[in-house]
Amino acid sequence: MKKLLLGIIVSLFYFNAAAQTPATLMPGFKFYTENNAGFTKADIPAGRQNLIIFFDGTCGHCQTTMTMLSKRSKEMQHINIYLISLDEFRTINYFVDRYGKPFLSMKNVKLLQDKDRIFIPLFKPIKYPSIFLYSADKRLKIYSSDEQDIPKIMSLLKK
């Protein structure tokens, strides 16, 4: 009986860890713009790297990360940037206005809401914030949930 119980516990940990591996190929998705228009993987302009930042407006690490990235926003004009949250748009807009103001005027930045709650099961982030850098062919170059990795992420944007 103990072996069976131990086997079940080990299996649960294994499957939980496997579920936490971030998506290495950008999955298909449908998120929403502020005017409730759908935005899918097919809407992503081709030929550019894609930086996806999944955040929660009340998360302190998300606020720090967005502040750090916004200070380097001029270095990101050549990539597609998607800021995605489960939050309502009033919270998304407040968050970006307060912590990522330079992104508001950039044409390559999209604010998106995950109102169908599909980001987590599709992209498999580990925690907030989750930063995914996908290549132009939508393959994962780097995943991070640590603001200390921003210099490494920025160096990959230049390639």
Coordinates of N, CA and C in Angstrom, one line a residue, residues 4-158:
L4 N 2.2 1.9 -3.4 CA 1.2 2.5 -4.3 C 1.0 4.0 -4.0
L5 N 0.9 4.3 -2.8 CA 0.8 5.7 -2.4 C 2.0 6.5 -2.8
L6 N 3.2 6.0 -2.6 CA 4.4 6.7 -3.0 C 4.4 6.9 -4.6
G7 N 4.0 5.8 -5.3 CA 4.0 5.9 -6.7 C 3.0 7.0 -7.2
I8 N 1.9 7.1 -6.6 CA 0.9 8.1 -7.0 C 1.4 9.5 -6.7
I9 N 2.1 9.7 -5.6 CA 2.7 11.0 -5.2 C 3.7 11.4 -6.2
V10 N 4.6 10.4 -6.5 CA 5.7 10.7 -7.5 C 5.1 11.0 -8.8
S11 N 4.1 10.3 -9.3 CA 3.5 10.6 -10.6 C 2.8 12.0 -10.6
L12 N 2.2 12.4 -9.5 CA 1.6 13.7 -9.5 C 2.7 14.8 -9.6
F13 N 3.8 14.6 -8.9 CA 4.9 15.6 -9.0 C 5.4 15.6 -10.4
Y14 N 5.6 14.5 -11.0 CA 6.1 14.4 -12.4 C 5.2 15.1 -13.4
F15 N 3.9 14.8 -13.3 CA 3.0 15.4 -14.3 C 2.8 16.9 -14.0
N16 N 2.9 17.3 -12.8 CA 2.8 18.7 -12.4 C 4.0 19.5 -13.0
A17 N 5.2 18.9 -12.8 CA 6.4 19.5 -13.4 C 6.4 19.6 -14.9
A18 N 5.9 18.5 -15.5 CA 5.8 18.5 -17.0 C 4.8 19.6 -17.5
A19 N 3.8 19.8 -16.7 CA 2.8 20.8 -17.1 C 3.4 22.2 -17.0
Q20 N 4.4 22.4 -16.2 CA 5.0 23.7 -16.0 C 6.1 24.0 -17.0
T21 N 6.4 23.2 -18.0 CA 7.4 23.5 -19.0 C 6.8 24.5 -20.0
P22 N 7.3 25.7 -20.1 CA 6.8 26.7 -21.0 C 6.7 26.2 -22.5
A23 N 5.8 26.7 -23.2 CA 5.6 26.3 -24.6 C 6.8 26.7 -25.5
T24 N 7.4 25.7 -26.1 CA 8.6 26.0 -26.9 C 8.2 26.4 -28.3
L25 N 7.0 26.1 -28.8 CA 6.5 26.7 -30.0 C 5.3 27.5 -29.6
M26 N 5.2 28.7 -30.2 CA 4.0 29.6 -29.9 C 2.7 28.9 -30.2
P27 N 1.9 28.7 -29.2 CA 0.6 28.0 -29.5 C -0.4 28.9 -30.1
G28 N -1.4 28.3 -30.7 CA -2.5 29.1 -31.2 C -3.3 29.7 -30.1
F29 N -3.9 30.9 -30.3 CA -4.6 31.5 -29.2 C -5.5 32.6 -29.7
K30 N -6.4 33.0 -28.8 CA -7.3 34.2 -29.2 C -7.4 35.0 -27.9
F31 N -6.8 36.2 -28.0 CA -6.9 37.2 -26.9 C -7.7 38.3 -27.4
Y32 N -8.0 39.4 -26.6 CA -8.8 40.5 -27.0 C -8.2 41.8 -26.8
T33 N -8.5 42.7 -27.7 CA -8.1 44.1 -27.6 C -9.1 44.8 -26.7
E34 N -8.8 46.1 -26.4 CA -9.7 46.9 -25.6 C -11.1 47.1 -26.2
N35 N -11.1 47.1 -27.5 CA -12.4 47.3 -28.2 C -13.1 45.9 -28.4
N36 N -12.6 44.9 -27.8 CA -13.2 43.5 -27.8 C -12.9 42.8 -29.1
A37 N -12.0 43.3 -30.0 CA -11.7 42.6 -31.2 C -10.7 41.4 -30.8
G38 N -11.0 40.3 -31.5 CA -10.1 39.1 -31.3 C -8.7 39.3 -31.9
F39 N -7.7 38.8 -31.3 CA -6.4 38.9 -31.8 C -5.8 37.5 -31.6
T40 N -5.4 36.9 -32.8 CA -4.9 35.5 -32.8 C -3.4 35.5 -33.3
K41 N -2.9 34.3 -33.2 CA -1.5 34.0 -33.7 C -1.4 34.5 -35.1
A42 N -2.4 34.3 -35.9 CA -2.4 34.6 -37.3 C -2.3 36.1 -37.5
D43 N -2.6 36.9 -36.5 CA -2.6 38.4 -36.6 C -1.2 39.0 -36.3
I44 N -0.3 38.1 -35.9 CA 1.1 38.6 -35.6 C 1.8 38.9 -36.9
P45 N 2.4 40.1 -37.1 CA 3.2 40.4 -38.3 C 4.4 39.5 -38.4
A46 N 4.6 39.0 -39.6 CA 5.8 38.1 -39.8 C 7.1 38.8 -39.9
G47 N 8.2 38.0 -39.7 CA 9.5 38.6 -39.9 C 10.1 39.3 -38.7
R48 N 9.5 39.2 -37.6 CA 10.0 39.9 -36.4 C 10.0 38.9 -35.2
Q49 N 10.9 39.2 -34.3 CA 10.8 38.5 -33.0 C 9.6 39.0 -32.2
N50 N 9.1 38.1 -31.3 CA 7.9 38.4 -30.6 C 8.1 38.3 -29.1
L51 N 8.0 39.4 -28.4 CA 8.1 39.4 -26.9 C 6.7 39.4 -26.3
I52 N 6.5 38.4 -25.5 CA 5.2 38.3 -24.9 C 5.4 38.4 -23.4
I53 N 4.7 39.3 -22.8 CA 4.8 39.5 -21.3 C 3.5 39.3 -20.7
F54 N 3.4 38.3 -19.9 CA 2.2 37.9 -19.2 C 2.3 38.5 -17.8
F55 N 1.4 39.4 -17.4 CA 1.5 40.1 -16.1 C 0.2 40.2 -15.3
D56 N 0.3 40.5 -14.1 CA -0.8 40.8 -13.2 C -0.6 42.2 -12.7
G57 N -1.5 43.1 -12.9 CA -1.4 44.5 -12.5 C -1.0 44.8 -11.1
T58 N -1.3 43.9 -10.2 CA -1.0 44.1 -8.8 C 0.3 43.4 -8.3
C59 N 0.9 42.7 -9.2 CA 2.2 42.0 -8.9 C 3.4 42.9 -8.8
G60 N 4.0 42.9 -7.7 CA 5.2 43.8 -7.5 C 6.3 43.5 -8.5
H61 N 6.6 42.2 -8.7 CA 7.6 41.8 -9.7 C 7.3 42.2 -11.1
C62 N 6.0 42.2 -11.4 CA 5.5 42.6 -12.7 C 5.8 44.1 -12.9
Q63 N 5.5 44.9 -11.9 CA 5.7 46.3 -11.9 C 7.2 46.6 -12.1
T64 N 8.0 45.9 -11.3 CA 9.5 46.1 -11.5 C 9.9 45.8 -12.9
T65 N 9.5 44.6 -13.4 CA 9.9 44.2 -14.7 C 9.5 45.2 -15.8
M66 N 8.2 45.6 -15.7 CA 7.7 46.6 -16.7 C 8.5 47.9 -16.6
T67 N 8.8 48.4 -15.4 CA 9.6 49.6 -15.3 C 11.0 49.4 -15.9
M68 N 11.6 48.3 -15.7 CA 12.9 48.0 -16.3 C 12.9 48.0 -17.8
L69 N 11.9 47.3 -18.3 CA 11.7 47.1 -19.8 C 11.4 48.5 -20.4
S70 N 10.6 49.3 -19.7 CA 10.2 50.6 -20.3 C 11.3 51.5 -20.5
K71 N 12.3 51.4 -19.6 CA 13.5 52.2 -19.7 C 14.4 51.8 -20.9
R72 N 14.1 50.7 -21.5 CA 14.8 50.2 -22.7 C 13.9 50.1 -23.9
S73 N 12.8 50.7 -23.8 CA 11.8 50.6 -24.9 C 12.3 51.0 -26.3
K74 N 13.2 51.9 -26.4 CA 13.7 52.3 -27.7 C 14.5 51.2 -28.4
E75 N 15.1 50.3 -27.6 CA 15.8 49.2 -28.1 C 14.9 48.1 -28.6
M76 N 13.5 48.3 -28.5 CA 12.6 47.2 -28.8 C 11.6 47.6 -29.9
Q77 N 12.0 48.6 -30.7 CA 11.1 49.1 -31.8 C 11.1 48.2 -33.0
H78 N 12.0 47.3 -33.1 CA 12.1 46.4 -34.2 C 11.4 45.0 -34.0
I79 N 10.8 44.8 -32.8 CA 10.1 43.5 -32.5 C 8.6 43.8 -32.2
N80 N 7.9 42.7 -32.2 CA 6.5 42.7 -31.8 C 6.4 42.5 -30.3
I81 N 5.6 43.3 -29.6 CA 5.5 43.2 -28.2 C 4.0 43.1 -27.8
Y82 N 3.8 42.0 -27.0 CA 2.4 41.8 -26.6 C 2.4 41.7 -25.1
L83 N 1.6 42.6 -24.5 CA 1.4 42.7 -23.0 C 0.0 42.1 -22.7
I84 N 0.0 41.0 -22.1 CA -1.2 40.2 -21.9 C -1.5 40.0 -20.4
S85 N -2.7 40.1 -20.0 CA -3.1 40.0 -18.7 C -4.5 39.4 -18.6
L86 N -4.8 38.8 -17.4 CA -6.1 38.3 -17.1 C -7.0 39.4 -16.6
D87 N -6.3 40.6 -16.2 CA -7.0 41.7 -15.6 C -8.0 42.4 -16.6
E88 N -8.9 43.2 -16.0 CA -9.8 44.0 -16.8 C -9.0 45.1 -17.4
F89 N -9.5 45.7 -18.5 CA -8.7 46.7 -19.2 C -8.4 48.0 -18.4
R90 N -9.3 48.3 -17.5 CA -9.0 49.5 -16.6 C -7.7 49.2 -15.8
T91 N -7.5 48.0 -15.4 CA -6.3 47.6 -14.6 C -5.1 47.5 -15.6
I92 N -5.3 46.9 -16.7 CA -4.2 46.8 -17.7 C -3.7 48.2 -18.1
N93 N -4.6 49.1 -18.4 CA -4.3 50.5 -18.8 C -3.6 51.2 -17.7
Y94 N -4.1 51.1 -16.5 CA -3.4 51.7 -15.3 C -2.0 51.2 -15.2
F95 N -1.9 49.9 -15.2 CA -0.5 49.3 -15.1 C 0.4 49.8 -16.1
V96 N 0.1 49.8 -17.4 CA 1.0 50.2 -18.4 C 1.2 51.7 -18.4
D97 N 0.2 52.5 -18.1 CA 0.4 53.9 -17.9 C 1.4 54.2 -16.8
R98 N 1.3 53.5 -15.7 CA 2.1 53.8 -14.5 C 3.5 53.2 -14.7
Y99 N 3.6 52.0 -15.2 CA 4.9 51.3 -15.2 C 5.6 51.1 -16.5
G100 N 4.8 51.3 -17.6 CA 5.4 51.1 -18.9 C 4.9 52.2 -19.9
K101 N 4.8 53.4 -19.5 CA 4.3 54.5 -20.3 C 4.9 54.6 -21.7
P102 N 6.2 54.4 -21.9 CA 6.8 54.5 -23.2 C 6.1 53.5 -24.2
F103 N 5.6 52.4 -23.7 CA 5.0 51.4 -24.6 C 3.7 51.9 -25.2
L104 N 3.0 52.8 -24.5 CA 1.7 53.3 -25.0 C 1.8 54.0 -26.4
S105 N 2.9 54.6 -26.7 CA 3.0 55.3 -28.0 C 3.7 54.5 -29.1
M106 N 4.1 53.3 -28.7 CA 4.8 52.4 -29.7 C 3.8 51.6 -30.6
K107 N 3.9 51.7 -31.9 CA 3.0 51.0 -32.8 C 3.2 49.5 -32.8
N108 N 4.3 49.0 -32.3 CA 4.6 47.6 -32.3 C 4.2 46.9 -31.0
V109 N 3.4 47.6 -30.2 CA 3.0 47.1 -28.9 C 1.5 46.9 -28.9
K110 N 1.0 45.8 -28.4 CA -0.4 45.5 -28.3 C -0.7 45.1 -26.9
L111 N -1.7 45.8 -26.3 CA -2.3 45.4 -25.0 C -3.4 44.4 -25.2
L112 N -3.3 43.3 -24.6 CA -4.3 42.2 -24.8 C -4.8 41.7 -23.5
Q113 N -6.1 41.3 -23.5 CA -6.7 40.7 -22.3 C -7.0 39.2 -22.6
D114 N -6.7 38.4 -21.7 CA -7.0 37.0 -21.7 C -8.3 36.7 -21.0
K115 N -9.4 37.1 -21.6 CA -10.7 37.0 -20.8 C -11.2 35.6 -20.9
D116 N -10.7 34.7 -21.8 CA -11.1 33.3 -21.8 C -10.2 32.5 -20.9
R117 N -9.2 33.1 -20.3 CA -8.3 32.4 -19.4 C -7.6 31.2 -20.0
I118 N -7.0 31.4 -21.2 CA -6.4 30.3 -21.9 C -4.8 30.4 -21.9
F119 N -4.3 31.6 -21.5 CA -2.9 31.8 -21.5 C -2.1 30.7 -20.7
I120 N -2.5 30.5 -19.5 CA -1.8 29.6 -18.6 C -1.8 28.2 -19.1
P121 N -2.9 27.6 -19.5 CA -2.8 26.2 -20.1 C -2.1 26.1 -21.4
L122 N -2.1 27.2 -22.2 CA -1.4 27.1 -23.5 C 0.1 27.4 -23.4
F123 N 0.4 28.5 -22.8 CA 1.8 28.9 -22.7 C 2.6 28.3 -21.6
K124 N 1.9 27.9 -20.5 CA 2.4 27.2 -19.4 C 3.5 28.0 -18.6
P125 N 3.1 29.2 -18.2 CA 4.1 30.0 -17.5 C 4.2 29.5 -16.1
I126 N 5.3 29.8 -15.4 CA 5.6 29.2 -14.1 C 5.1 30.2 -13.0
K127 N 5.3 31.5 -13.3 CA 4.8 32.5 -12.3 C 4.7 33.9 -13.0
Y128 N 4.2 34.8 -12.3 CA 4.2 36.2 -12.8 C 5.5 36.9 -12.4
P129 N 6.0 37.8 -13.3 CA 5.7 38.0 -14.7 C 6.3 36.8 -15.5
S130 N 5.7 36.6 -16.6 CA 6.3 35.6 -17.5 C 6.7 36.3 -18.8
I131 N 7.9 36.1 -19.2 CA 8.4 36.8 -20.4 C 8.9 35.7 -21.3
F132 N 8.2 35.7 -22.5 CA 8.5 34.7 -23.6 C 9.1 35.5 -24.7
L133 N 10.3 35.1 -25.2 CA 10.8 35.7 -26.4 C 10.8 34.6 -27.5
Y134 N 10.0 34.8 -28.5 CA 9.8 33.9 -29.6 C 10.5 34.5 -30.9
S135 N 11.2 33.6 -31.6 CA 11.8 34.1 -32.9 C 10.8 34.4 -33.9
A136 N 11.2 34.9 -35.0 CA 10.3 35.2 -36.1 C 9.5 34.0 -36.6
D137 N 10.1 32.8 -36.5 CA 9.4 31.6 -36.8 C 8.6 31.0 -35.7
K138 N 8.5 31.8 -34.6 CA 7.6 31.5 -33.4 C 8.1 30.3 -32.6
R139 N 9.4 30.2 -32.5 CA 10.1 29.2 -31.6 C 10.6 30.0 -30.4
L140 N 10.5 29.4 -29.3 CA 10.9 30.0 -28.0 C 12.5 30.2 -28.0
K141 N 12.9 31.4 -27.8 CA 14.3 31.7 -27.6 C 14.7 31.7 -26.2
I142 N 13.8 32.3 -25.4 CA 14.1 32.3 -23.9 C 12.7 32.5 -23.2
Y143 N 12.7 31.9 -22.0 CA 11.6 32.1 -21.1 C 12.1 32.6 -19.8
S144 N 11.5 33.5 -19.2 CA 12.0 34.0 -17.8 C 10.8 34.5 -17.0
S145 N 10.9 34.4 -15.7 CA 10.0 35.0 -14.8 C 10.8 35.8 -13.8
D146 N 12.0 36.2 -14.1 CA 12.9 36.9 -13.2 C 13.4 38.2 -13.9
E147 N 13.1 39.3 -13.2 CA 13.6 40.6 -13.8 C 15.1 40.7 -13.9
Q148 N 15.8 39.8 -13.2 CA 17.3 39.8 -13.3 C 17.7 39.3 -14.7
D149 N 16.8 38.6 -15.5 CA 17.2 38.1 -16.8 C 17.0 39.2 -17.9
I150 N 16.5 40.3 -17.6 CA 16.2 41.3 -18.6 C 17.5 41.7 -19.4
P151 N 18.7 41.8 -18.9 CA 19.8 42.1 -19.7 C 20.1 40.9 -20.7
K152 N 19.9 39.7 -20.3 CA 20.0 38.6 -21.2 C 19.0 38.6 -22.3
I153 N 17.7 38.9 -22.0 CA 16.7 39.0 -22.9 C 17.0 40.1 -23.9
M154 N 17.4 41.2 -23.4 CA 17.7 42.4 -24.3 C 18.8 42.0 -25.3
S155 N 19.8 41.3 -24.8 CA 20.9 40.9 -25.7 C 20.4 40.0 -26.8
L156 N 19.4 39.2 -26.6 CA 18.8 38.3 -27.6 C 18.0 39.0 -28.6
L157 N 17.5 40.2 -28.2 CA 16.7 41.0 -29.1 C 17.5 41.6 -30.3
K158 N 18.8 41.7 -30.1 CA 19.7 42.3 -31.1 C 20.0 41.3 -32.1

